[in-house]
Amino acid sequence: MHFSRISLLLAVLHSAVAEQPSAPSPISAPLRGLPWAAGGLNFLHTTDTHGWHGGHLQEAQYSADWGDYISFAHHLRKRADNDGSDLLLIDTGDRVEGNGLYDASNPKGKYTFNIFSQQQIDVITSGNHELYLSNTSNREYQEVVPDFKDSYIASNLDIYSPKTGELQPLAPRFRKFTTKNKGVRILAFGFLFNFHGNANNTVVQPVQETVKEQWFKDAVHERDVDLFLVAGHVPVRDSQEFDLIYKAIRDVHWDTPIVFFGGHTHIRDFRKYDKKAFGIESGRYMETLGFLSISDLSTGKKGEVVAEASPKYERLYIDNNLYSLHHHSNTSKSTFDTELGRNVSRTISDARSKLKLDHTFGCAPQDYWLNRAPYPANDSLLTLLDKQVIPDTFVGVKRPSIVVTNSGAIRFDIFKGPFTIDTTFLVSPFTSTFRLLQDVPYSAASQVLKLLNNEGQITLAGMAVLAGDTDLVRRLPGLAPPLPPVARHILQKHAQSNALLQSAGSPQQVPMSDGDADKPLVPGYTTTDDAGSDGDDTIHQAIQFYDVPNCIGADIGFSSATPTTSVGTPETVDLVYNEFIQDWVLLALRYLGQTYAKEETREALEGKTMTDVISEWVHGHWGCDDKD
Ligand SMILES: *[C@@H]1O[C@H](CO)[C@@H](O)[C@H](O)[C@H]1NC(C)=O
Ligand SMILES: *[C@@H]1O[C@H](CO)[C@@H](O)[C@H](O)[C@H]1NC(C)=O
Ligand SMILES: *[C@@H]1O[C@H](CO)[C@@H](O)[C@H](O)[C@H]1NC(C)=O
Ligand SMILES: *[C@@H]1O[C@H](CO)[C@@H](O)[C@H](O)[C@H]1NC(C)=O
Ligand SMILES: *[C@@H]1O[C@H](CO)[C@@H](O)[C@H](O)[C@H]1NC(C)=O
């Protein structure tokens, strides 16, 4: 194993300053070495970056930006040229939506497309987020695909051309190419999982149909292939899509090496399909640069003896900060930046300042966690919402009300320090407004929250099935934040593997792990995958995740309620909720014997969104004592 462990004191390294002016300095920590394949094939993989191309400006561990990634790749390409190996870059989609750098501009993505396309990427695919709005996928077709014309692959994705109206492949179905130094002949596919939520200008072909297409069969039957490369916005584990593709290739080539690059579930993972087929998934939000190498790969070129040895696959999940990037590229602050990398970092900071992303509403006095604190708790973001933000927001409401919102309306933690325009896009990027139903009998309204949290006599899914609403059953996972599925998985296993997210918050000392006093660790991913638990480049302290309810709620103005029942509760209340959960609220009420039509609901809070509510509350309640 390549396992060079360098223990260093935990200290803020001022010699490593990320390019974004407001980014915190990375923290030094014990690192594992890059399992570089000298004379072999090396890959860097990004996925689910969701607009975070400026890096994490409140999390030192992930503070490098896209410009830094460009410099990093440059150094590794040079290393490949020097030792006769190859470096290929892969991106598997969901580049858009989820960060102010993308979402705050009009039109959205005005700046990110030009930033992103400065990186030289060898295989790139679309995620589901590129397809929710027709204008996003049109832009993908008209700008991003031409930018990456030799590398964008769309094996199962078509688009109605905005010019001709004709249905055509978004990009070529596959790509066959030979690597520059080693001459490895690669046949690459680019897939999207069987996604249904796209706008009607794109068509996602189910993978089980794609593998029956003649072009696919022909491609799989190609003879002179040293490696099949399957990039996809598809999880590498428990996904019928990759399993089908794996089987389709193995049916024809029982022995040819295969490599999968996956995404969508936002985790770090590495899966062994068989001894010559492996897949990597590289996290989310620019926290992770996935590295994978294949050594002892036979190229089978004419005249060359085909080696019988099995290729060796190794992976490393790199924390995206300059401390790690300098280390793995054997550079220093003075030798790391390339001109292009520096230019791109500058383009990002220019865009951020044009979008005023650093404009501050107030300063959070402490960290508030979405999943890293139990609920309820002082440091739970959901507790902050139901005990302070919502009651304060509705304080002027004279009628007794119950306010309910889903935890999935919150996307990310709040860190101690400045709460900026950027923060609003991270914490609550959704545009759903509040609605209300007047004069709902208290006996029913007071049960809604319990039902939404599956704490009633019946589960939510059960209610939906009872009502014959299969669409609602399908949308069930959207209620809670997208993080818990993995967190839950961890809790169930009572193991702290695959930790989702680290955040030092501010670069401070953290408790040492037991019995390992000379190696202080920062909290972060502690991934366990099919190759073991040594995949994270930074040796982290594991993070505990907690399950959170689907929905939270607050009772408002009950004391002023008249008339009240004998037990002091109001007879009727206004039921206020986040529009996103309207169908569920109406379903629960119907189950409770109170049937309302959508037309009976009305706008609440003058059309404010959760984002407005939170930023206004922060503005009114959190001052910034010391200017930083
Ligand atoms: C697409 O449309 C939405 C809403 O209509 C708008 O907010 C967004 O900026 C548009 N995006 C692009 C890429 O034009
Ligand atoms: C998509 O839906 C819109 C209406 O929402 C309709 O005008 C348009 O013709 C549809 N396009 C296709 C390709 O079906
Ligand atoms: C790192 O770079 C230095 C010079 O900058 C060189 O002497 C050394 O051999 C390099 N190490 C590796 C592992 O490439
Ligand atoms: C970097 O930006 C400068 C100034 O805009 C420009 O002259 C130069 O060509 C750029 N360099 C690269 C490599 O893009
Ligand atoms: C949590 O809040 C309670 C009540 O306000 C307080 O007594 C306690 O010290 C707080 N705990 C922490 C860890 O801040």
XYZ file of C-alpha atoms and ligand atoms in Angstrom:
698
model
C 0.000 0.000 0.000
C 1.072 3.535 -0.645
C 0.620 4.853 2.829
C 3.025 7.583 3.645
C 1.804 9.093 6.819
C 3.062 12.496 7.670
C 2.164 13.634 11.103
C 2.260 17.322 11.627
C 1.175 19.608 14.373
C -2.310 20.907 13.996
C -1.729 24.517 13.214
C -3.075 27.091 10.834
C -0.684 27.078 7.942
C -0.264 30.610 6.803
C 2.006 29.488 4.044
C -0.987 27.971 2.256
C -3.556 30.610 1.398
C -6.459 29.718 -0.866
C -7.098 31.940 -3.813
C -10.507 33.207 -2.708
C -9.630 36.232 -0.607
C -12.159 35.371 2.087
C -11.282 31.668 2.277
C -9.804 30.395 5.541
C -6.325 28.884 5.531
C -6.305 25.108 5.449
C -5.331 23.214 8.545
C -2.440 20.825 8.450
C -3.317 17.294 9.410
C -1.883 13.817 9.008
C -2.100 12.858 5.332
C -1.967 9.628 3.369
C 0.047 9.670 0.157
C -1.282 9.647 -3.396
C -1.268 6.094 -4.837
C 0.077 7.372 -8.146
C 0.537 4.763 -10.846
C 3.910 5.522 -12.389
C 3.692 4.245 -15.951
C -0.024 3.552 -15.463
C -3.329 5.340 -15.651
C -4.350 8.020 -13.151
C -7.674 9.809 -12.775
C -9.058 12.834 -10.986
C -12.818 12.801 -10.495
C -15.312 15.474 -9.496
C -19.052 15.041 -9.130
C -22.068 16.889 -7.715
C -20.123 20.144 -7.430
C -23.447 22.069 -7.455
C -21.908 25.445 -8.145
C -19.373 25.282 -5.296
C -16.556 26.231 -7.658
C -15.453 28.973 -5.298
C -14.755 26.374 -2.607
C -16.011 26.421 0.974
C -15.321 29.814 2.437
C -16.301 28.849 5.973
C -14.706 25.432 6.086
C -10.951 25.438 6.001
C -10.840 21.772 5.074
C -12.570 22.397 1.708
C -11.428 25.894 0.912
C -9.627 25.459 -2.415
C -11.435 26.661 -5.549
C -11.783 25.598 -9.176
C -8.722 27.634 -10.138
C -6.695 25.661 -7.608
C -8.038 22.449 -9.112
C -6.806 23.649 -12.511
C -3.312 24.245 -11.098
C -3.373 20.893 -9.305
C -4.313 18.975 -12.458
C -1.565 20.797 -14.349
C 1.101 19.514 -11.944
C -0.194 15.957 -12.068
C -0.342 16.053 -15.885
C 3.280 17.132 -15.884
C 4.132 14.295 -13.545
C 2.405 11.892 -15.932
C 4.361 13.278 -18.879
C 7.573 12.826 -16.926
C 7.031 9.219 -15.903
C 5.164 7.936 -18.952
C 1.813 7.559 -17.274
C -1.442 9.321 -18.091
C -3.798 11.566 -16.174
C -7.465 11.803 -17.138
C -10.086 14.076 -15.602
C -13.707 13.021 -15.192
C -16.807 14.950 -14.113
C -20.114 13.175 -13.588
C -22.655 15.992 -13.442
C -24.805 18.097 -11.143
C -22.516 21.047 -11.684
C -25.416 23.470 -11.280
C -27.775 24.594 -8.491
C -26.907 24.799 -4.819
C -24.474 27.679 -4.397
C -24.760 31.455 -4.767
C -22.017 31.500 -7.390
C -24.488 29.684 -9.663
C -27.901 30.606 -8.260
C -27.485 34.298 -7.423
C -26.901 35.525 -10.969
C -29.493 36.397 -13.567
C -29.642 34.265 -15.590
C -28.423 31.595 -13.217
C -24.976 30.294 -14.037
C -23.964 33.493 -15.850
C -20.452 33.199 -14.379
C -19.985 29.522 -13.556
C -20.060 28.108 -17.077
C -17.033 30.080 -18.168
C -15.216 29.248 -14.942
C -15.917 25.546 -15.180
C -14.953 25.165 -18.830
C -11.396 26.389 -18.163
C -10.551 22.955 -16.799
C -9.491 20.355 -19.319
C -11.824 17.409 -18.730
C -11.577 14.134 -20.613
C -14.985 12.609 -19.904
C -17.963 14.665 -18.742
C -21.644 13.788 -18.325
C -24.925 15.388 -17.291
C -26.583 14.992 -13.898
C -30.281 15.320 -13.114
C -29.888 18.938 -11.992
C -28.865 19.964 -15.503
C -32.329 18.841 -16.628
C -34.938 20.214 -14.188
C -35.446 23.405 -16.183
C -35.540 23.435 -19.959
C -33.384 26.534 -20.113
C -30.653 24.781 -18.090
C -30.508 21.800 -20.425
C -30.708 24.060 -23.484
C -27.708 25.889 -22.167
C -25.960 22.583 -21.565
C -26.638 21.648 -25.198
C -25.742 25.002 -26.722
C -22.753 25.989 -24.583
C -21.335 23.280 -22.334
C -21.374 20.439 -24.868
C -19.533 22.579 -27.477
C -17.045 23.685 -24.781
C -16.273 20.018 -24.102
C -16.920 18.748 -27.583
C -14.488 15.861 -27.459
C -15.389 14.718 -23.994
C -19.085 15.285 -23.267
C -20.902 11.954 -23.497
C -24.651 11.304 -23.333
C -25.295 7.595 -23.729
C -28.936 7.729 -22.619
C -29.932 11.388 -22.893
C -31.667 13.211 -25.746
C -32.851 16.781 -26.138
C -35.360 18.518 -28.397
C -33.065 20.927 -30.199
C -34.190 24.467 -29.352
C -33.442 25.420 -32.983
C -34.983 22.598 -35.007
C -37.337 21.037 -32.451
C -35.927 17.640 -33.366
C -35.005 15.062 -30.765
C -31.273 14.391 -30.813
C -28.561 13.058 -28.556
C -27.433 15.779 -26.127
C -23.854 14.765 -26.976
C -22.130 11.766 -28.623
C -23.213 8.375 -27.219
C -19.708 7.166 -26.464
C -16.107 8.060 -27.025
C -13.166 5.957 -28.061
C -9.739 7.396 -27.534
C -6.151 6.470 -26.855
C -4.263 8.006 -23.980
C -1.408 10.305 -24.822
C 1.566 8.709 -23.099
C 0.756 5.113 -22.409
C -1.427 4.463 -25.450
C -4.269 2.914 -23.467
C -7.275 2.377 -25.745
C -10.348 3.456 -23.845
C -13.996 3.156 -24.746
C -16.028 5.542 -22.618
C -19.764 5.813 -21.936
C -21.639 8.579 -20.130
C -24.876 7.693 -18.349
C -27.568 9.249 -16.201
C -29.636 7.133 -13.792
C -33.251 6.430 -14.781
C -34.403 9.927 -13.906
C -38.025 11.050 -14.349
C -38.166 14.598 -12.992
C -36.706 16.336 -16.054
C -38.432 19.095 -18.014
C -40.160 17.883 -21.148
C -37.453 19.100 -23.540
C -35.151 16.232 -22.594
C -35.663 12.485 -22.733
C -33.786 10.141 -20.422
C -33.756 6.631 -21.837
C -33.937 3.942 -19.146
C -30.599 2.138 -19.037
C -32.251 -1.258 -19.543
C -33.348 0.026 -22.970
C -30.071 1.702 -23.852
C -28.113 -1.524 -23.400
C -30.357 -3.090 -26.067
C -29.672 -0.355 -28.632
C -27.645 -1.427 -31.634
C -25.088 1.360 -31.223
C -24.449 0.173 -27.643
C -24.080 -3.459 -28.680
C -21.694 -2.440 -31.427
C -19.657 -0.326 -29.036
C -19.434 -3.097 -26.465
C -18.317 -5.501 -29.196
C -15.378 -3.280 -30.176
C -12.272 -5.397 -30.112
C -9.312 -3.149 -29.541
C -10.222 -1.891 -26.135
C -7.890 -1.979 -23.142
C -10.323 -0.392 -20.713
C -14.051 0.292 -20.612
C -14.701 3.545 -18.794
C -18.248 4.161 -17.594
C -18.858 7.658 -16.258
C -22.317 8.268 -14.931
C -24.472 10.331 -12.680
C -25.305 7.037 -11.021
C -24.337 5.704 -7.565
C -21.635 3.026 -7.763
C -23.379 0.868 -5.168
C -26.902 -0.565 -5.146
C -27.705 0.830 -8.566
C -29.401 -1.336 -11.147
C -28.120 1.044 -13.845
C -24.388 0.389 -13.340
C -25.093 -3.285 -12.639
C -26.815 -3.571 -16.017
C -23.946 -1.882 -17.835
C -21.401 -3.997 -15.991
C -23.254 -7.144 -17.012
C -23.655 -5.985 -20.617
C -19.897 -5.456 -20.903
C -18.974 -8.661 -19.065
C -21.321 -10.696 -21.290
C -19.042 -9.792 -24.192
C -15.662 -9.273 -22.508
C -15.283 -11.483 -19.490
C -11.845 -10.152 -18.748
C -11.362 -6.600 -20.020
C -10.751 -4.073 -17.220
C -13.642 -1.728 -16.459
C -13.693 1.443 -14.403
C -16.834 3.240 -13.185
C -17.060 6.868 -12.086
C -20.303 7.554 -10.241
C -22.198 10.219 -8.387
C -25.579 11.479 -7.239
C -25.627 10.196 -3.664
C -22.981 12.687 -2.487
C -20.820 10.098 -0.762
C -17.285 8.824 -0.985
C -17.343 5.220 -2.081
C -15.246 2.636 -3.896
C -16.757 -0.597 -5.071
C -15.242 -3.791 -6.338
C -17.362 -5.393 -9.075
C -14.763 -8.035 -9.785
C -10.994 -8.138 -9.748
C -10.778 -6.160 -12.981
C -13.741 -3.843 -12.446
C -13.953 -1.100 -9.829
C -15.970 2.045 -9.332
C -15.376 5.274 -7.431
C -17.803 7.946 -6.216
C -16.275 11.237 -5.146
C -18.573 13.060 -2.747
C -20.141 16.428 -3.366
C -19.866 20.241 -3.316
C -16.159 20.397 -4.215
C -15.282 18.886 -0.847
C -13.621 15.934 -2.522
C -11.311 15.420 -5.461
C -11.476 11.707 -6.129
C -8.230 10.093 -7.243
C -8.043 6.660 -8.808
C -5.100 4.867 -10.356
C -4.756 1.678 -12.362
C -1.322 0.146 -12.564
C -0.229 -2.958 -14.472
C -2.848 -2.341 -17.136
C -1.924 -4.148 -20.316
C -2.329 -2.089 -23.451
C -2.321 -5.011 -25.880
C -0.775 -2.876 -28.593
C 0.604 -4.626 -31.634
C 3.873 -6.296 -30.888
C 3.565 -5.794 -27.173
C 3.304 -8.823 -24.970
C -0.015 -8.800 -23.181
C 0.693 -8.997 -19.495
C -1.273 -11.599 -17.618
C -1.139 -9.787 -14.320
C -4.335 -8.253 -13.022
C -4.369 -4.498 -12.981
C -4.213 -2.890 -9.590
C -6.852 -0.273 -8.696
C -6.195 2.192 -5.894
C -8.133 5.216 -4.719
C -7.725 8.296 -2.550
C -10.365 10.859 -1.573
C -8.553 14.186 -1.470
C -9.904 16.903 0.823
C -10.073 19.947 -1.408
C -7.740 22.368 0.354
C -4.346 23.814 -0.535
C -2.556 21.924 2.184
C -3.590 18.637 0.564
C -3.161 19.903 -2.994
C 0.373 21.177 -2.385
C 1.293 17.929 -0.705
C -0.036 15.632 -3.429
C 1.484 17.700 -6.223
C 4.840 18.123 -4.462
C 4.551 21.878 -4.728
C 4.586 24.806 -2.331
C 2.747 28.079 -2.137
C 5.330 29.641 -4.428
C 5.299 26.886 -7.057
C 1.661 25.767 -7.017
C -0.312 28.411 -8.916
C -0.399 28.281 -12.675
C -1.305 31.398 -14.621
C -4.592 29.895 -15.752
C -5.413 28.653 -12.271
C -4.768 32.080 -10.827
C -6.849 33.721 -13.552
C -9.777 31.421 -12.858
C -9.569 32.067 -9.125
C -9.646 35.776 -9.914
C -12.652 35.333 -12.216
C -14.423 33.562 -9.359
C -13.692 36.300 -6.840
C -14.778 38.960 -9.359
C -18.063 37.114 -9.886
C -18.556 36.710 -6.145
C -18.081 40.401 -5.600
C -20.390 41.358 -8.506
C -23.015 39.099 -6.923
C -22.255 40.622 -3.499
C -22.084 37.107 -2.057
C -20.045 38.321 0.905
C -22.669 40.891 1.897
C -23.267 40.162 5.590
C -26.681 40.061 7.288
C -25.226 39.292 10.707
C -22.870 36.942 12.490
C -23.809 33.560 13.909
C -22.678 33.333 17.547
C -22.034 29.573 17.250
C -22.343 26.656 14.814
C -25.849 25.316 14.133
C -26.004 21.828 12.678
C -28.598 20.209 10.489
C -27.585 16.591 11.087
C -24.545 16.810 13.297
C -26.518 17.711 16.409
C -29.443 15.746 17.818
C -32.891 17.338 17.576
C -33.887 19.117 19.706
C -30.643 20.667 20.967
C -29.048 24.042 21.512
C -26.827 23.652 18.534
C -29.502 22.157 16.279
C -30.400 24.371 13.339
C -33.924 22.940 13.409
C -34.302 23.908 17.070
C -33.117 27.414 16.219
C -35.870 27.542 13.609
C -38.776 26.209 15.651
C -37.847 27.893 18.937
C -36.631 31.255 17.681
C -36.811 32.064 13.974
C -40.396 30.958 13.329
C -41.913 32.328 16.581
C -40.142 35.666 16.079
C -41.219 35.858 12.447
C -44.885 35.256 13.243
C -44.904 37.371 16.383
C -47.225 39.971 14.851
C -49.811 37.375 13.846
C -52.894 37.929 15.987
C -54.687 34.665 15.248
C -53.540 31.446 16.903
C -51.523 29.541 14.334
C -49.560 26.360 13.901
C -46.587 26.786 11.565
C -45.049 23.694 9.982
C -42.066 23.361 7.663
C -40.064 20.434 6.379
C -36.486 19.906 7.457
C -35.621 19.276 3.801
C -36.199 22.996 3.224
C -32.854 23.380 4.975
C -29.843 22.196 3.049
C -26.738 22.999 5.041
C -25.337 23.979 8.428
C -24.824 27.528 9.706
C -21.272 28.134 10.850
C -20.149 30.518 13.544
C -19.218 33.796 11.889
C -20.591 35.954 9.070
C -23.992 35.001 7.676
C -23.864 36.324 4.118
C -25.948 36.365 0.932
C -23.885 33.325 0.003
C -24.970 31.583 3.226
C -28.650 32.038 2.348
C -28.174 30.075 -0.874
C -26.359 27.300 0.967
C -28.729 27.013 3.901
C -32.003 27.374 2.030
C -31.702 27.503 -1.749
C -35.371 26.688 -2.367
C -37.926 29.217 -3.542
C -40.989 27.641 -1.959
C -43.223 30.196 -0.157
C -45.597 29.810 2.814
C -49.327 29.062 2.495
C -52.094 28.949 5.037
C -55.494 27.425 5.754
C -57.794 29.453 7.969
C -59.813 28.186 10.901
C -58.772 24.557 10.881
C -60.218 22.674 13.884
C -57.435 22.454 16.442
C -58.116 18.777 16.984
C -56.997 18.086 13.404
C -54.373 20.806 12.931
C -52.534 19.719 16.067
C -52.130 16.191 14.655
C -50.662 17.184 11.301
C -47.048 17.499 12.459
C -47.162 14.046 14.080
C -48.529 12.491 10.911
C -45.903 14.209 8.770
C -43.253 12.717 11.045
C -44.732 9.226 10.870
C -45.592 9.395 14.552
C -49.320 8.908 14.089
C -51.395 5.764 13.702
C -50.314 5.503 10.096
C -47.176 6.271 8.097
C -47.074 8.988 5.479
C -46.576 6.399 2.789
C -49.548 4.500 4.194
C -51.740 7.597 3.938
C -50.631 8.198 0.374
C -51.333 4.612 -0.595
C -54.725 4.830 1.098
C -55.475 7.924 -0.959
C -54.255 6.140 -4.105
C -51.577 8.761 -4.679
C -48.518 6.923 -5.978
C -46.877 10.148 -7.064
C -46.747 11.269 -3.431
C -45.160 7.991 -2.403
C -42.455 8.583 -4.988
C -41.797 12.090 -3.642
C -41.540 10.968 -0.032
C -37.745 11.146 0.221
C -37.866 14.869 -0.609
C -39.316 15.834 2.768
C -36.220 15.544 4.900
C -32.806 16.975 3.973
C -30.884 15.089 1.282
C -28.158 14.190 3.776
C -29.927 11.783 6.122
C -30.156 8.712 3.877
C -26.462 8.168 4.281
C -26.442 9.395 7.850
C -29.221 6.972 8.659
C -27.302 4.205 7.021
C -24.433 5.036 9.334
C -26.645 5.109 12.402
C -28.165 1.784 11.523
C -24.782 0.230 11.197
C -23.674 1.830 14.446
C -20.492 2.608 12.648
C -19.095 5.928 11.750
C -18.134 5.104 8.246
C -18.786 7.231 5.221
C -19.115 10.339 7.314
C -20.679 12.919 5.123
C -19.255 16.158 5.966
C -16.569 17.720 7.968
C -16.561 21.206 9.116
C -14.094 22.647 11.459
C -16.269 25.746 11.392
C -13.449 27.964 12.347
C -9.916 26.702 12.178
C -9.560 25.777 15.815
C -8.045 22.918 17.703
C -10.285 19.918 18.022
C -10.278 17.129 20.583
C -7.738 14.436 19.964
C -8.793 10.946 19.122
C -8.371 8.520 21.959
C -4.940 7.199 22.667
C -3.381 8.899 19.670
C -2.091 11.996 21.347
C 0.582 12.821 18.814
C -1.846 12.877 15.905
C -4.517 15.473 16.463
C -7.259 15.119 13.887
C -9.763 17.417 12.245
C -13.324 16.098 12.083
C -14.305 14.822 8.658
C -14.996 11.885 6.415
C -13.943 8.505 7.779
C -14.863 6.393 4.800
C -15.074 2.631 4.765
C -15.379 1.127 1.293
C -14.528 -2.088 -0.525
C -10.800 -1.386 -0.209
C -10.895 -0.750 3.519
C -10.836 2.380 5.592
C -7.679 4.082 4.361
C -9.218 6.003 1.453
C -9.455 9.503 2.910
C -6.279 11.473 2.274
C -6.716 13.336 5.535
C -6.889 11.154 8.598
C -10.017 12.533 10.218
C -11.817 12.311 13.469
C -15.169 10.643 12.757
C -18.318 12.744 12.864
C -21.522 11.620 14.535
C -24.725 12.135 12.566
C -28.238 12.217 13.918
C -31.593 11.437 12.445
C -33.846 14.483 12.202
C -37.635 14.641 11.805
C -39.263 15.214 8.409
C -40.941 18.333 9.702
C -40.765 20.802 12.576
C -43.477 23.100 13.870
C -44.306 25.902 16.274
C -47.496 27.043 18.011
C -47.996 30.793 17.701
C -50.264 33.135 19.674
C -52.175 30.471 21.589
C -52.397 32.598 24.744
C -54.427 35.261 22.956
C -56.785 32.670 21.508
C -60.489 33.033 22.203
C -62.553 31.029 22.444
C -60.578 28.167 23.888
C -61.613 24.685 24.768
C -61.865 23.451 28.307
C -58.196 22.417 28.274
C -57.042 25.853 27.177
C -56.321 25.147 23.533
C -57.945 27.204 20.770
C -60.947 25.695 18.987
C -59.568 26.573 15.601
C -56.186 27.716 14.347
C -54.611 28.911 11.123
C -52.392 26.205 9.740
C -49.345 27.716 8.020
C -46.887 25.575 6.082
C -44.124 25.614 3.544
C -45.690 25.265 0.078
C -43.376 22.378 -0.735
C -45.291 20.144 1.721
C -48.796 21.316 0.751
C -49.846 17.980 -0.752
C -48.753 16.184 2.404
C -50.511 18.636 4.686
C -53.760 18.304 2.724
C -53.382 14.532 2.719
C -52.914 14.461 6.496
C -55.924 16.730 7.027
C -58.046 14.556 4.778
C -56.976 11.524 6.788
C -58.049 13.444 9.910
C -61.472 14.061 8.428
C -60.894 17.629 7.231
C -60.925 17.846 3.468
C -59.627 21.033 1.857
C -59.064 21.863 -1.774
C -55.900 23.587 -2.966
C -58.065 26.568 -3.871
C -58.897 27.080 -0.201
C -55.281 27.722 0.684
C -53.889 31.235 0.541
C -50.550 32.950 0.565
C -48.969 33.621 3.953
C -46.176 36.016 4.949
C -46.655 38.087 1.783
C -44.927 35.532 -0.371
C -41.711 35.337 1.626
C -39.611 32.211 1.261
C -37.772 30.357 4.003
C -34.618 32.050 2.727
C -36.220 35.494 3.271
C -37.446 34.491 6.705
C -34.044 33.290 7.858
C -32.052 36.201 6.447
C -34.464 38.786 7.902
C -34.300 37.094 11.277
C -30.502 37.002 11.184
C -30.437 40.683 10.231
C -32.648 41.559 13.206
C -31.018 39.302 15.796
C -27.373 38.597 15.063
C -25.035 41.560 15.118
C -21.360 41.313 14.270
C -19.402 42.428 17.319
C -15.899 42.483 16.021
C -15.300 43.407 12.439
C -13.233 40.798 10.670
C -34.085 29.637 -16.346
O -35.328 30.114 -15.904
C -35.372 30.425 -14.525
C -36.804 30.743 -14.116
O -37.626 30.941 -15.189
C -34.421 31.570 -14.257
O -34.444 31.896 -12.880
C -33.026 31.162 -14.667
O -32.148 32.242 -14.513
C -32.973 30.655 -16.100
N -31.702 30.024 -16.305
C -30.975 30.196 -17.392
C -29.704 29.432 -17.474
O -31.302 30.943 -18.304
C -43.555 20.844 -23.083
O -44.626 21.377 -22.323
C -45.055 22.664 -22.786
C -46.143 23.149 -21.868
O -45.784 23.026 -20.554
C -45.554 22.551 -24.213
O -45.895 23.842 -24.670
C -44.485 21.963 -25.092
O -44.977 21.724 -26.373
C -43.971 20.650 -24.522
N -42.833 20.237 -25.309
C -42.671 18.996 -25.725
C -41.445 18.733 -26.514
O -43.461 18.110 -25.488
C 9.516 17.085 -5.113
O 10.120 18.224 -5.674
C 11.481 18.391 -5.337
C 11.972 19.670 -5.979
O 11.047 20.676 -5.928
C 12.282 17.210 -5.833
O 13.622 17.340 -5.402
C 11.682 15.923 -5.285
O 12.328 14.812 -5.850
C 10.203 15.839 -5.611
N 9.633 14.659 -4.988
C 8.853 13.811 -5.648
C 8.299 12.666 -4.866
O 8.581 13.955 -6.821
C -4.623 35.426 -17.569
O -5.219 36.698 -17.548
C -4.432 37.705 -18.189
C -5.080 39.033 -17.927
O -6.430 39.012 -18.238
C -4.306 37.353 -19.657
O -3.526 38.335 -20.323
C -3.667 35.994 -19.804
O -3.633 35.616 -21.157
C -4.428 34.965 -19.001
N -3.686 33.721 -19.012
C -4.231 32.542 -19.278
C -3.303 31.382 -19.273
O -5.407 32.401 -19.531
C -28.281 24.877 26.234
O -29.319 25.703 26.702
C -29.570 25.565 28.075
C -30.768 26.394 28.418
O -30.705 27.658 27.846
C -28.344 25.968 28.866
O -28.562 25.808 30.242
C -27.171 25.115 28.425
O -25.989 25.544 29.049
C -26.983 25.179 26.926
N -25.961 24.241 26.519
C -24.970 24.557 25.747
C -24.037 23.444 25.394
O -24.791 25.673 25.293
